[in-house]
């Protein structure tokens, strides 16, 4: 019996204790306390106020835009009444929008005027061109105006009874003289063009002339190479280039005309000096 009484008294104590059952309320109270201490609640209230201001401004803008659209469709007297009503209700922001709309209308009117002026000028120009195209005589006269006509020599008429058809008023002799001068100039130009020299194709060749050994007289070898002379061949600079083991090769440059001298003919002529020359190689070949 005493054990049961002790258990009942413990349950009764827990039943009367309400701290743990109301823990959520204590947590909420603690959260609100710390948020108020940090200024979070004030920031939220300020943020909500800003959102409300933004929503109001958006609503005002939408209303003003709707009023501007209806003002374009209705006559001029209705927009003035609506602007007066909007200015009294919405304030400075609506007045600025109305002033911008007025500026755009004025700019649109000026653009329309400019376009109309350009259209009128273009129409006048088209009419003028059409009138010029319809009168070819005026065009030919305008083109021929700068040209001075050849003076016509006066012709004496001995007999007054002769016909006017016997008199040459257009100067046929002058036409013949002009044709003769034109033909002479064409002949002179053709002769000058025929005397112009034709383009000659040339090439620059760099030859490597190799001796038999290091005892070969390179001076005599170069003298033999330069002794080869033919039409369209011109020898240039030369130098000795070491090959190895004391042997040097002769590197010589020459300019040839392609139609007269070829590399095959040149090698054939140089290999005749077999006492000094072992072989010939073309090191470089460039068109000039």
Coordinates of C-alpha atoms in Angstrom, one line a residue:
X1 CA 0.0 0.0 0.0
X2 CA 2.7 2.6 0.8
X3 CA 4.4 1.9 -2.6
X4 CA 1.2 2.6 -4.5
X5 CA 0.7 5.8 -2.6
X6 CA 4.2 7.0 -3.5
X7 CA 3.6 6.2 -7.2
X8 CA 0.3 8.1 -7.3
X9 CA 1.9 11.1 -5.6
X10 CA 4.7 11.2 -8.3
X11 CA 2.1 11.1 -11.2
X12 CA 0.1 13.8 -9.5
X13 CA 3.2 16.0 -9.3
X14 CA 4.0 15.5 -13.0
X15 CA 0.4 16.2 -13.9
X16 CA 0.5 19.5 -12.0
X17 CA 3.9 20.4 -13.6
X18 CA 3.3 22.3 -16.9
X19 CA 6.8 23.5 -17.9
X20 CA 7.5 20.8 -20.4
X21 CA 4.1 20.8 -21.9
X22 CA 4.3 24.6 -22.7
X23 CA 7.9 24.4 -24.0
X24 CA 6.9 25.6 -27.5
X25 CA 5.4 28.8 -26.0
X26 CA 8.6 29.4 -24.1
X27 CA 10.7 28.8 -27.3
X28 CA 8.5 31.3 -29.2
X29 CA 8.8 33.9 -26.5
X30 CA 12.6 33.5 -26.4
X31 CA 12.8 33.8 -30.2
X32 CA 10.7 36.9 -30.2
X33 CA 12.9 38.4 -27.5
X34 CA 16.1 37.8 -29.4
X35 CA 14.7 39.0 -32.7
X36 CA 13.5 42.2 -31.1
X37 CA 16.9 42.7 -29.5
X38 CA 18.6 42.3 -32.8
X39 CA 16.2 44.7 -34.6
X40 CA 14.9 42.0 -37.0
X41 CA 11.3 42.9 -36.3
X42 CA 11.9 46.6 -37.1
X43 CA 13.7 45.6 -40.4
X44 CA 10.7 43.4 -41.3
X45 CA 8.3 46.2 -40.7
X46 CA 10.4 48.6 -42.7
X47 CA 10.7 46.1 -45.6
X48 CA 6.9 45.6 -45.5
X49 CA 6.4 49.3 -45.7
X50 CA 8.8 49.5 -48.8
X51 CA 6.9 46.7 -50.5
X52 CA 3.6 48.5 -49.9
X53 CA 5.1 51.7 -51.4
X54 CA 6.3 49.8 -54.4
X55 CA 2.9 48.2 -54.9
X56 CA 1.2 51.6 -54.7
X57 CA 3.7 53.1 -57.3
X58 CA 3.1 50.2 -59.6
X59 CA -0.6 50.7 -59.4
X60 CA -0.2 54.4 -60.1
X61 CA 1.9 53.7 -63.2
X62 CA -0.6 51.2 -64.5
X63 CA -3.4 53.6 -64.1
X64 CA -1.5 56.4 -65.8
X65 CA -0.6 54.1 -68.7
X66 CA -4.2 53.1 -69.1
X67 CA -5.2 56.8 -69.1
X68 CA -2.5 57.6 -71.8
X69 CA -3.8 54.8 -74.1
X70 CA -7.4 56.0 -73.8
X71 CA -6.2 59.6 -74.4
X72 CA -4.7 58.6 -77.8
X73 CA -8.0 57.0 -78.9
X74 CA -10.3 59.8 -77.7
X75 CA -10.6 63.4 -79.0
X76 CA -8.3 66.2 -77.6
X77 CA -10.8 67.6 -75.2
X78 CA -11.3 64.3 -73.3
X79 CA -7.5 63.9 -72.6
X80 CA -7.3 67.3 -71.2
X81 CA -10.1 66.6 -68.7
X82 CA -8.6 63.2 -67.8
X83 CA -5.1 64.8 -67.4
X84 CA -6.6 67.3 -65.0
X85 CA -8.3 64.6 -63.0
X86 CA -5.2 62.4 -63.0
X87 CA -2.9 65.3 -62.0
X88 CA -5.2 66.0 -59.0
X89 CA -5.2 62.4 -58.0
X90 CA -1.8 61.0 -58.8
X91 CA 0.6 64.0 -58.3
X92 CA 4.0 64.9 -59.7
X93 CA 4.7 61.4 -61.2
X94 CA 1.7 61.6 -63.5
X95 CA 2.6 65.1 -64.6
X96 CA 6.1 64.0 -65.6
X97 CA 4.6 61.2 -67.7
X98 CA 2.1 63.5 -69.3
X99 CA 4.9 66.0 -70.2
X100 CA 6.9 63.1 -71.8
X101 CA 3.8 62.1 -73.8
X102 CA 3.5 65.7 -75.0
X103 CA 7.1 65.8 -76.1
X104 CA 6.7 62.5 -78.0
X105 CA 3.6 63.8 -79.8
X106 CA 5.5 67.0 -80.8
X107 CA 8.5 65.0 -82.0
X108 CA 6.1 62.7 -84.0
X109 CA 4.5 65.8 -85.6
X110 CA 7.9 67.2 -86.6
X111 CA 8.9 63.8 -88.1
X112 CA 5.7 63.7 -90.1
X113 CA 6.4 67.2 -91.5
X114 CA 10.0 66.2 -92.5
X115 CA 8.7 63.0 -94.2
X116 CA 6.1 65.0 -96.1
X117 CA 8.7 67.5 -97.3
X118 CA 11.0 64.8 -98.4
X119 CA 8.2 63.1 -100.3
X120 CA 7.3 66.4 -102.0
X121 CA 10.9 67.0 -103.0
X122 CA 11.2 63.4 -104.4
X123 CA 8.0 63.8 -106.4
X124 CA 9.4 67.0 -107.9
X125 CA 12.6 65.3 -108.8
X126 CA 10.8 62.4 -110.4
X127 CA 8.7 64.8 -112.5
X128 CA 11.8 66.7 -113.6
X129 CA 13.6 63.4 -114.6
X130 CA 10.5 62.3 -116.5
X131 CA 10.3 65.5 -118.4
X132 CA 14.0 65.3 -119.4
X133 CA 13.6 61.7 -120.5
X134 CA 10.6 62.7 -122.7
X135 CA 12.6 65.4 -124.5
X136 CA 15.8 63.7 -125.9
X137 CA 16.6 66.8 -128.1
X138 CA 17.2 68.8 -124.9
X139 CA 19.6 66.2 -123.6
X140 CA 21.6 66.1 -126.8
X141 CA 21.8 69.8 -126.9
X142 CA 22.9 69.9 -123.3
X143 CA 25.6 67.4 -124.0
X144 CA 26.8 69.1 -127.2
X145 CA 26.8 72.6 -125.7
X146 CA 30.4 72.6 -124.4
X147 CA 31.8 71.5 -127.8
X148 CA 32.8 74.4 -130.0
X149 CA 31.8 74.1 -133.6
X150 CA 34.4 74.5 -136.4
X151 CA 34.2 77.9 -138.1
X152 CA 32.5 77.7 -141.5
X153 CA 34.3 79.6 -144.2
X154 CA 32.1 82.0 -146.1
X155 CA 31.5 81.0 -149.7
X156 CA 31.1 83.7 -152.3
X157 CA 28.3 83.2 -154.8
X158 CA 29.0 84.8 -158.1
X159 CA 25.7 84.1 -159.8
X160 CA 22.6 84.9 -157.9
X161 CA 20.6 82.4 -159.8
X162 CA 22.6 79.3 -158.6
X163 CA 20.8 76.8 -156.3
X164 CA 21.7 76.8 -152.5
X165 CA 22.3 73.1 -152.8
X166 CA 25.7 73.7 -154.5
X167 CA 27.0 75.3 -151.3
X168 CA 28.6 72.9 -148.7
X169 CA 27.5 74.5 -145.4
X170 CA 28.6 71.5 -143.2
X171 CA 32.3 71.5 -144.0
X172 CA 33.0 68.1 -145.5
X173 CA 36.7 69.0 -145.9
X174 CA 36.9 69.5 -142.2
X175 CA 35.5 66.0 -141.6
X176 CA 38.0 64.5 -143.9
X177 CA 40.8 66.3 -142.1
X178 CA 39.6 65.1 -138.7
X179 CA 39.4 61.5 -139.9
X180 CA 43.0 61.8 -141.3
X181 CA 44.3 63.1 -138.0
X182 CA 42.5 60.4 -136.1
X183 CA 44.0 57.7 -138.3
X184 CA 47.5 59.1 -138.0
X185 CA 47.2 59.0 -134.2
X186 CA 46.0 55.4 -134.2
X187 CA 48.9 54.4 -136.4
X188 CA 51.4 56.2 -134.2
X189 CA 50.0 54.4 -131.1
X190 CA 50.1 51.0 -132.8
X191 CA 53.7 51.6 -133.9
X192 CA 54.7 52.7 -130.4
X193 CA 53.0 49.7 -128.9
X194 CA 54.8 47.3 -131.3
X195 CA 58.2 48.8 -130.4
X196 CA 57.6 48.1 -126.7
X197 CA 59.9 45.3 -125.6
X198 CA 58.3 42.1 -124.6
X199 CA 58.7 40.8 -121.1
X200 CA 61.6 38.4 -120.8
X201 CA 61.3 35.6 -118.2
X202 CA 64.5 35.2 -116.2
X203 CA 65.6 33.0 -113.3
X204 CA 68.2 33.1 -110.6
X205 CA 70.1 29.9 -110.1
X206 CA 72.5 29.0 -107.2
X207 CA 75.0 26.2 -108.2
X208 CA 77.1 24.1 -105.9
X209 CA 80.2 23.0 -107.8
X210 CA 82.1 20.2 -105.9
X211 CA 85.8 19.4 -106.6
X212 CA 87.4 15.9 -106.5
X213 CA 89.5 16.4 -103.3
X214 CA 91.2 19.0 -101.1
X215 CA 94.1 19.3 -103.5
X216 CA 92.0 20.7 -106.4
X217 CA 92.9 24.3 -107.3
X218 CA 89.6 26.1 -106.5
X219 CA 90.8 29.3 -108.2
X220 CA 91.3 27.4 -111.5
X221 CA 88.0 25.6 -110.9
X222 CA 86.1 29.0 -110.7
X223 CA 88.0 30.3 -113.7
X224 CA 86.8 27.2 -115.7
X225 CA 83.2 27.8 -114.5
X226 CA 83.2 31.5 -115.5
X227 CA 84.7 30.6 -118.9
X228 CA 81.3 29.2 -119.9
X229 CA 79.7 32.0 -121.8
X230 CA 76.4 31.9 -123.9
X231 CA 73.6 34.2 -124.8
X232 CA 71.2 34.8 -121.9
X233 CA 73.8 33.8 -119.2
X234 CA 75.2 36.2 -116.6
X235 CA 77.5 35.0 -113.8
X236 CA 77.2 36.6 -110.4
X237 CA 78.9 36.4 -107.0
X238 CA 80.6 33.3 -105.7
X239 CA 82.1 32.0 -102.5
X240 CA 83.9 28.9 -101.1
X241 CA 81.9 26.8 -98.6
X242 CA 83.6 24.2 -96.5
X243 CA 82.3 20.7 -96.9
X244 CA 84.5 18.5 -94.6
X245 CA 87.9 17.0 -94.3
X246 CA 89.5 20.2 -95.7
X247 CA 87.4 20.0 -98.9
X248 CA 85.6 23.2 -100.0
X249 CA 82.9 23.6 -102.7
X250 CA 82.3 26.6 -105.0
X251 CA 78.9 28.2 -104.6
X252 CA 78.2 30.5 -107.5
X253 CA 75.1 32.5 -108.6
X254 CA 74.0 33.1 -112.1
X255 CA 71.0 34.7 -113.9
X256 CA 69.7 33.1 -117.0
X257 CA 66.9 33.8 -119.6
X258 CA 64.5 30.9 -119.5
X259 CA 64.0 30.8 -123.3
X260 CA 67.7 30.7 -124.0
X261 CA 69.5 28.9 -121.2
X262 CA 68.4 25.8 -119.2
X263 CA 69.9 24.0 -116.2
X264 CA 70.5 20.9 -118.4
X265 CA 72.6 22.9 -120.9
X266 CA 74.5 24.6 -118.1
X267 CA 75.4 21.4 -116.3
X268 CA 76.4 19.8 -119.6
X269 CA 78.8 22.6 -120.3
X270 CA 80.3 22.7 -116.8
X271 CA 80.9 18.9 -116.6
X272 CA 83.3 19.2 -119.5
X273 CA 85.9 20.3 -117.0
X274 CA 86.1 16.9 -115.5
X275 CA 89.7 17.4 -114.3
X276 CA 88.4 19.9 -111.7
X277 CA 84.7 19.3 -111.3
X278 CA 83.3 16.2 -109.7
X279 CA 79.6 17.1 -109.6
X280 CA 77.2 20.0 -109.9
X281 CA 74.0 20.5 -107.9
X282 CA 71.3 23.2 -108.1
X283 CA 71.1 24.7 -104.6
X284 CA 68.3 27.2 -105.3
X285 CA 66.2 28.2 -108.3
X286 CA 64.0 31.4 -108.2
X287 CA 62.0 33.2 -110.9
X288 CA 62.7 36.9 -111.4

